mmCIF file of C-alpha atoms and ligand atoms in Angstrom:
data_model
loop_
_atom_site.group_PDB
_atom_site.id
_atom_site.type_symbol
_atom_site.label_atom_id
_atom_site.label_comp_id
_atom_site.label_asym_id
_atom_site.label_seq_id
_atom_site.Cartn_x
_atom_site.Cartn_y
_atom_site.Cartn_z
ATOM 1 C CA MET R 1 13.416 -13.731 -8.841
ATOM 2 C CA GLU R 2 11.777 -17.088 -8.241
ATOM 3 C CA LYS R 3 12.716 -18.757 -4.969
ATOM 4 C CA LYS R 4 14.880 -21.872 -5.149
ATOM 5 C CA VAL R 5 13.275 -24.838 -3.419
ATOM 6 C CA LEU R 6 15.516 -27.812 -2.709
ATOM 7 C CA TYR R 7 13.837 -31.191 -2.254
ATOM 8 C CA ILE R 8 16.000 -33.727 -0.409
ATOM 9 C CA ASN R 9 14.301 -37.043 -0.967
ATOM 10 C CA ALA R 10 15.477 -39.736 1.466
ATOM 11 C CA CYS R 11 12.587 -42.108 0.719
ATOM 12 C CA ALA R 12 13.579 -45.605 -0.346
ATOM 13 C CA ARG R 13 10.301 -47.037 -1.624
ATOM 14 C CA SER R 14 8.748 -46.185 -4.987
ATOM 15 C CA GLU R 15 5.336 -46.224 -3.245
ATOM 16 C CA SER R 16 6.621 -44.019 -0.439
ATOM 17 C CA ARG R 17 3.884 -42.246 1.476
ATOM 18 C CA THR R 18 6.402 -39.752 2.871
ATOM 19 C CA ASP R 19 7.340 -38.770 -0.679
ATOM 20 C CA ARG R 20 3.659 -38.441 -1.605
ATOM 21 C CA ILE R 21 3.037 -35.973 1.227
ATOM 22 C CA ALA R 22 6.248 -34.075 0.423
ATOM 23 C CA ARG R 23 5.178 -33.692 -3.208
ATOM 24 C CA ALA R 24 1.850 -32.193 -2.119
ATOM 25 C CA LEU R 25 3.853 -29.679 -0.084
ATOM 26 C CA LEU R 26 6.187 -28.932 -3.009
ATOM 27 C CA GLU R 27 3.170 -28.245 -5.209
ATOM 28 C CA ARG R 28 2.004 -25.632 -2.690
ATOM 29 C CA LEU R 29 5.465 -24.079 -2.344
ATOM 30 C CA GLY R 30 6.030 -23.453 -6.058
ATOM 31 C CA GLY R 31 9.267 -21.736 -7.072
ATOM 32 C CA LEU R 32 12.166 -23.236 -8.956
ATOM 33 C CA GLN R 33 12.511 -26.757 -7.632
ATOM 34 C CA GLU R 34 15.490 -29.086 -7.593
ATOM 35 C CA GLU R 35 15.340 -32.651 -6.290
ATOM 36 C CA VAL R 36 18.194 -34.583 -4.740
ATOM 37 C CA LYS R 37 17.079 -38.223 -4.747
ATOM 38 C CA LEU R 38 19.436 -39.790 -2.276
ATOM 39 C CA ALA R 39 18.673 -43.415 -3.242
ATOM 40 C CA GLU R 40 20.002 -42.745 -6.739
ATOM 41 C CA MET R 41 23.212 -41.089 -5.644
ATOM 42 C CA ASP R 42 26.538 -42.623 -4.891
ATOM 43 C CA LEU R 43 27.085 -40.894 -1.558
ATOM 44 C CA GLN R 44 30.254 -41.971 0.185
ATOM 45 C CA PRO R 45 31.027 -41.929 3.901
ATOM 46 C CA LEU R 46 33.895 -39.712 4.984
ATOM 47 C CA SER R 47 36.815 -42.129 4.798
ATOM 48 C CA GLU R 48 40.221 -40.978 6.034
ATOM 49 C CA GLU R 49 41.245 -40.144 2.477
ATOM 50 C CA ARG R 50 38.117 -38.084 1.811
ATOM 51 C CA LEU R 51 38.392 -36.362 5.187
ATOM 52 C CA ASN R 52 42.015 -35.375 4.548
ATOM 53 C CA ARG R 53 41.172 -34.030 1.118
ATOM 54 C CA ARG R 54 38.203 -32.142 2.475
ATOM 55 C CA THR R 55 40.186 -30.649 5.349
ATOM 56 C CA TRP R 56 42.888 -29.549 2.953
ATOM 57 C CA LEU R 57 40.387 -27.878 0.604
ATOM 58 C CA ILE R 58 38.672 -26.110 3.519
ATOM 59 C CA GLU R 59 42.029 -24.857 4.809
ATOM 60 C CA GLU R 60 42.770 -23.521 1.331
ATOM 61 C CA ALA R 61 39.244 -22.004 1.279
ATOM 62 C CA ASP R 62 38.755 -23.710 -2.077
ATOM 63 C CA TYR R 63 35.088 -24.553 -2.260
ATOM 64 C CA THR R 64 34.978 -25.036 -6.029
ATOM 65 C CA ASP R 65 35.773 -28.764 -5.846
ATOM 66 C CA ALA R 66 33.017 -31.156 -6.999
ATOM 67 C CA MET R 67 33.043 -32.744 -3.557
ATOM 68 C CA PHE R 68 31.292 -29.580 -2.326
ATOM 69 C CA ASP R 69 28.587 -29.424 -5.039
ATOM 70 C CA LEU R 70 25.840 -30.674 -2.719
ATOM 71 C CA ALA R 71 26.933 -28.341 0.077
ATOM 72 C CA ARG R 72 26.862 -25.327 -2.266
ATOM 73 C CA GLN R 73 23.406 -26.309 -3.515
ATOM 74 C CA PHE R 74 22.170 -26.645 0.093
ATOM 75 C CA GLN R 75 23.699 -23.332 1.122
ATOM 76 C CA GLN R 76 22.076 -21.458 -1.757
ATOM 77 C CA ALA R 77 18.515 -22.827 -1.500
ATOM 78 C CA ASP R 78 15.817 -20.394 -0.348
ATOM 79 C CA GLU R 79 13.612 -23.122 1.087
ATOM 80 C CA ILE R 80 14.380 -26.763 1.868
ATOM 81 C CA VAL R 81 12.094 -29.787 2.071
ATOM 82 C CA ILE R 82 13.454 -33.016 3.544
ATOM 83 C CA ALA R 83 11.346 -36.150 3.173
ATOM 84 C CA ALA R 84 12.482 -39.102 5.274
ATOM 85 C CA PRO R 85 10.492 -42.027 6.649
ATOM 86 C CA TYR R 86 10.751 -42.835 10.336
ATOM 87 C CA TRP R 87 13.255 -45.667 10.594
ATOM 88 C CA ASP R 88 14.492 -47.113 13.862
ATOM 89 C CA LEU R 89 13.444 -44.060 15.857
ATOM 90 C CA SER R 90 15.278 -41.824 13.403
ATOM 91 C CA PHE R 91 15.679 -41.610 9.601
ATOM 92 C CA PRO R 92 17.392 -43.674 6.868
ATOM 93 C CA ALA R 93 21.198 -43.713 7.151
ATOM 94 C CA ILE R 94 21.472 -42.230 3.676
ATOM 95 C CA LEU R 95 20.213 -38.917 5.050
ATOM 96 C CA LYS R 96 23.019 -38.893 7.624
ATOM 97 C CA LEU R 97 25.480 -39.533 4.787
ATOM 98 C CA TYR R 98 24.016 -36.558 2.933
ATOM 99 C CA LEU R 99 24.330 -34.357 6.040
ATOM 100 C CA GLU R 100 27.970 -35.399 6.485
ATOM 101 C CA ASN R 101 28.588 -34.454 2.879
ATOM 102 C CA ILE R 102 26.962 -31.040 3.009
ATOM 103 C CA TYR R 103 28.195 -30.000 6.447
ATOM 104 C CA VAL R 104 31.204 -28.105 5.165
ATOM 105 C CA THR R 105 32.653 -25.503 7.492
ATOM 106 C CA GLY R 106 33.068 -22.253 5.601
ATOM 107 C CA LEU R 107 30.125 -23.019 3.315
ATOM 108 C CA VAL R 108 27.064 -23.897 5.391
ATOM 109 C CA SER R 109 28.464 -22.907 8.777
ATOM 110 C CA GLU R 110 31.421 -21.149 10.352
ATOM 111 C CA TYR R 111 32.728 -20.692 13.862
ATOM 112 C CA THR R 112 32.988 -17.313 15.535
ATOM 113 C CA GLU R 113 35.983 -16.247 17.640
ATOM 114 C CA THR R 114 34.186 -17.464 20.742
ATOM 115 C CA GLY R 115 33.794 -20.907 19.196
ATOM 116 C CA ARG R 116 30.078 -20.554 18.604
ATOM 117 C CA PRO R 117 28.687 -21.834 15.296
ATOM 118 C CA HIS R 118 27.242 -19.290 12.901
ATOM 119 C CA GLY R 119 25.058 -20.445 10.023
ATOM 120 C CA LEU R 120 25.745 -19.371 6.445
ATOM 121 C CA CYS R 121 22.759 -20.920 4.659
ATOM 122 C CA LEU R 122 20.352 -18.648 2.821
ATOM 123 C CA ALA R 123 17.188 -20.683 3.414
ATOM 124 C CA GLY R 124 14.458 -19.073 5.502
ATOM 125 C CA LYS R 125 12.704 -22.346 6.229
ATOM 126 C CA LEU R 126 13.328 -26.070 6.364
ATOM 127 C CA TRP R 127 10.407 -28.493 6.231
ATOM 128 C CA TYR R 128 10.788 -32.010 7.581
ATOM 129 C CA VAL R 129 8.242 -34.469 6.202
ATOM 130 C CA THR R 130 7.981 -37.926 7.698
ATOM 131 C CA THR R 131 5.635 -40.863 8.122
ATOM 132 C CA ALA R 132 5.769 -43.496 10.841
ATOM 133 C CA GLY R 133 4.453 -47.016 11.137
ATOM 134 C CA GLY R 134 3.567 -46.458 14.800
ATOM 135 C CA PRO R 135 3.666 -43.407 17.083
ATOM 136 C CA TYR R 136 6.244 -40.814 16.030
ATOM 137 C CA LEU R 137 8.878 -39.596 18.493
ATOM 138 C CA PRO R 138 10.651 -36.527 17.019
ATOM 139 C CA ASP R 139 13.738 -36.617 19.292
ATOM 140 C CA PHE R 140 16.243 -38.279 16.946
ATOM 141 C CA SER R 141 15.012 -37.066 13.577
ATOM 142 C CA TYR R 142 13.032 -33.821 13.385
ATOM 143 C CA GLN R 143 14.473 -32.481 16.633
ATOM 144 C CA TYR R 144 18.019 -33.171 15.400
ATOM 145 C CA LEU R 145 17.357 -31.459 12.059
ATOM 146 C CA HIS R 146 15.725 -28.552 13.866
ATOM 147 C CA THR R 147 18.810 -28.023 16.044
ATOM 148 C CA LEU R 148 21.190 -28.381 13.085
ATOM 149 C CA ALA R 149 19.156 -25.886 11.059
ATOM 150 C CA ALA R 150 18.723 -23.308 13.813
ATOM 151 C CA GLU R 151 22.075 -23.501 15.583
ATOM 152 C CA TYR R 152 24.494 -24.497 12.816
ATOM 153 C CA PHE R 153 23.028 -23.679 9.394
ATOM 154 C CA GLY R 154 21.338 -20.379 10.270
ATOM 155 C CA ILE R 155 17.917 -21.474 9.011
ATOM 156 C CA PRO R 156 15.529 -19.638 11.320
ATOM 157 C CA GLU R 157 12.353 -21.651 10.810
ATOM 158 C CA THR R 158 11.666 -25.372 10.719
ATOM 159 C CA GLU R 159 8.364 -27.204 10.524
ATOM 160 C CA LEU R 160 7.422 -30.837 10.930
ATOM 161 C CA ILE R 161 4.778 -32.521 8.807
ATOM 162 C CA CYS R 162 4.047 -36.034 10.005
ATOM 163 C CA ALA R 163 1.556 -38.818 9.441
ATOM 164 C CA GLU R 164 1.867 -41.556 12.038
ATOM 165 C CA MET R 165 0.335 -44.941 12.947
ATOM 166 C CA LEU R 166 0.304 -45.937 9.268
ATOM 167 C CA ASP R 167 1.221 -49.586 9.852
ATOM 168 C CA VAL R 168 -0.958 -50.233 12.880
ATOM 169 C CA GLU R 169 -3.943 -52.531 12.451
ATOM 170 C CA GLY R 170 -7.206 -50.649 12.715
ATOM 171 C CA PHE R 171 -5.686 -47.412 11.349
ATOM 172 C CA ASP R 172 -6.565 -46.411 7.792
ATOM 173 C CA ALA R 173 -3.164 -45.425 6.347
ATOM 174 C CA ASP R 174 -4.549 -44.125 3.027
ATOM 175 C CA ASN R 175 -6.972 -41.927 4.878
ATOM 176 C CA LEU R 176 -4.311 -40.602 7.281
ATOM 177 C CA VAL R 177 -2.046 -39.703 4.359
ATOM 178 C CA ALA R 178 -4.957 -38.095 2.480
ATOM 179 C CA GLN R 179 -5.836 -36.056 5.576
ATOM 180 C CA GLN R 180 -2.287 -34.732 5.818
ATOM 181 C CA ILE R 181 -2.284 -33.880 2.103
ATOM 182 C CA GLY R 182 -5.686 -32.184 2.486
ATOM 183 C CA GLN R 183 -4.317 -29.997 5.285
ATOM 184 C CA ILE R 184 -1.331 -28.999 3.161
ATOM 185 C CA GLN R 185 -3.573 -28.147 0.209
ATOM 186 C CA LYS R 186 -5.634 -25.824 2.395
ATOM 187 C CA ARG R 187 -2.592 -23.826 3.482
ATOM 188 C CA LYS R 188 -1.579 -20.597 1.838
ATOM 189 C CA LEU R 189 2.110 -21.078 1.166
ATOM 190 C CA LEU R 190 2.829 -19.436 -2.160
HETATM 191 C C1 FMN N 1 13.909 -50.153 8.090
HETATM 192 C C2 FMN N 1 12.609 -49.650 8.690
HETATM 193 C C3 FMN N 1 12.596 -49.197 10.002
HETATM 194 C C4 FMN N 1 11.401 -48.738 10.579
HETATM 195 N N1 FMN N 1 11.411 -48.288 11.877
HETATM 196 C C5 FMN N 1 10.268 -47.822 12.425
HETATM 197 C C6 FMN N 1 10.245 -47.329 13.775
HETATM 198 O O1 FMN N 1 11.249 -47.307 14.480
HETATM 199 N N2 FMN N 1 9.074 -46.886 14.280
HETATM 200 C C7 FMN N 1 7.914 -46.874 13.545
HETATM 201 O O2 FMN N 1 6.884 -46.415 14.045
HETATM 202 N N3 FMN N 1 7.919 -47.317 12.249
HETATM 203 C C8 FMN N 1 9.047 -47.801 11.684
HETATM 204 N N4 FMN N 1 9.042 -48.255 10.385
HETATM 205 C C9 FMN N 1 7.812 -48.120 9.584
HETATM 206 C C10 FMN N 1 7.855 -46.852 8.719
HETATM 207 O O3 FMN N 1 8.086 -45.715 9.516
HETATM 208 C C11 FMN N 1 6.545 -46.613 7.967
HETATM 209 O O4 FMN N 1 6.141 -47.753 7.240
HETATM 210 C C12 FMN N 1 6.667 -45.400 7.041
HETATM 211 O O5 FMN N 1 5.391 -44.929 6.679
HETATM 212 C C13 FMN N 1 7.472 -45.735 5.781
HETATM 213 O O6 FMN N 1 7.506 -44.611 4.951
HETATM 214 P P1 FMN N 1 7.354 -44.719 3.354
HETATM 215 O O7 FMN N 1 5.911 -45.157 3.053
HETATM 216 O O8 FMN N 1 7.614 -43.315 2.909
HETATM 217 O O9 FMN N 1 8.361 -45.700 2.879
HETATM 218 C C14 FMN N 1 10.197 -48.727 9.810
HETATM 219 C C15 FMN N 1 10.248 -49.199 8.482
HETATM 220 C C16 FMN N 1 11.414 -49.650 7.927
HETATM 221 C C17 FMN N 1 11.418 -50.163 6.505
#
């Protein structure tokens, strides 16, 4: 069976360089691909009403509700690619909204009797693709996703792909992006 590759696209700009690099990676990964383009979705924050409804559904162990569609899709993917530009030391808020929506206890994660999280996701690997205007500090973006994936979602491997210094005078952004794409194209990933 072909592997299911989920592309979570948190890029805002139509000329996004992060998206361009991610698409080069997706081409190498192959498989059956599904894209979630966050900018085109009507993701809602967890208001009190939504939280209550969600808690009630989780208590009933009823995960068939449409409010869990994205979480089910995330849980079932074999490989996950997140593309998110480096914004304010982190990533666009829309990606946090997505994470809040998919982090459904009982679907992507559960807690053991000792209170430790145990991941329920099927994916073997999560890729995090980003580009930064200046120097990239992974602490509040890749590092966060890495911890979530490893400790809470049960995704054993994560990898960062990053092109940085793209908006700094004297740095050739097109060339830096092309270099990153060239490196991806040389890798044996299929
Ligand atoms: C709202 C916003 C916040 C940004 N914050 C940072 C930042 O904290 N550090 C940095 O190096 N670049 C920052 N940048 C620059 C982007 O990281 C850079 O232009 C990136 O390549 C944009 O990705 P894209 O081409 O995929 O849109 C920011 C850009 C925007 C629009």
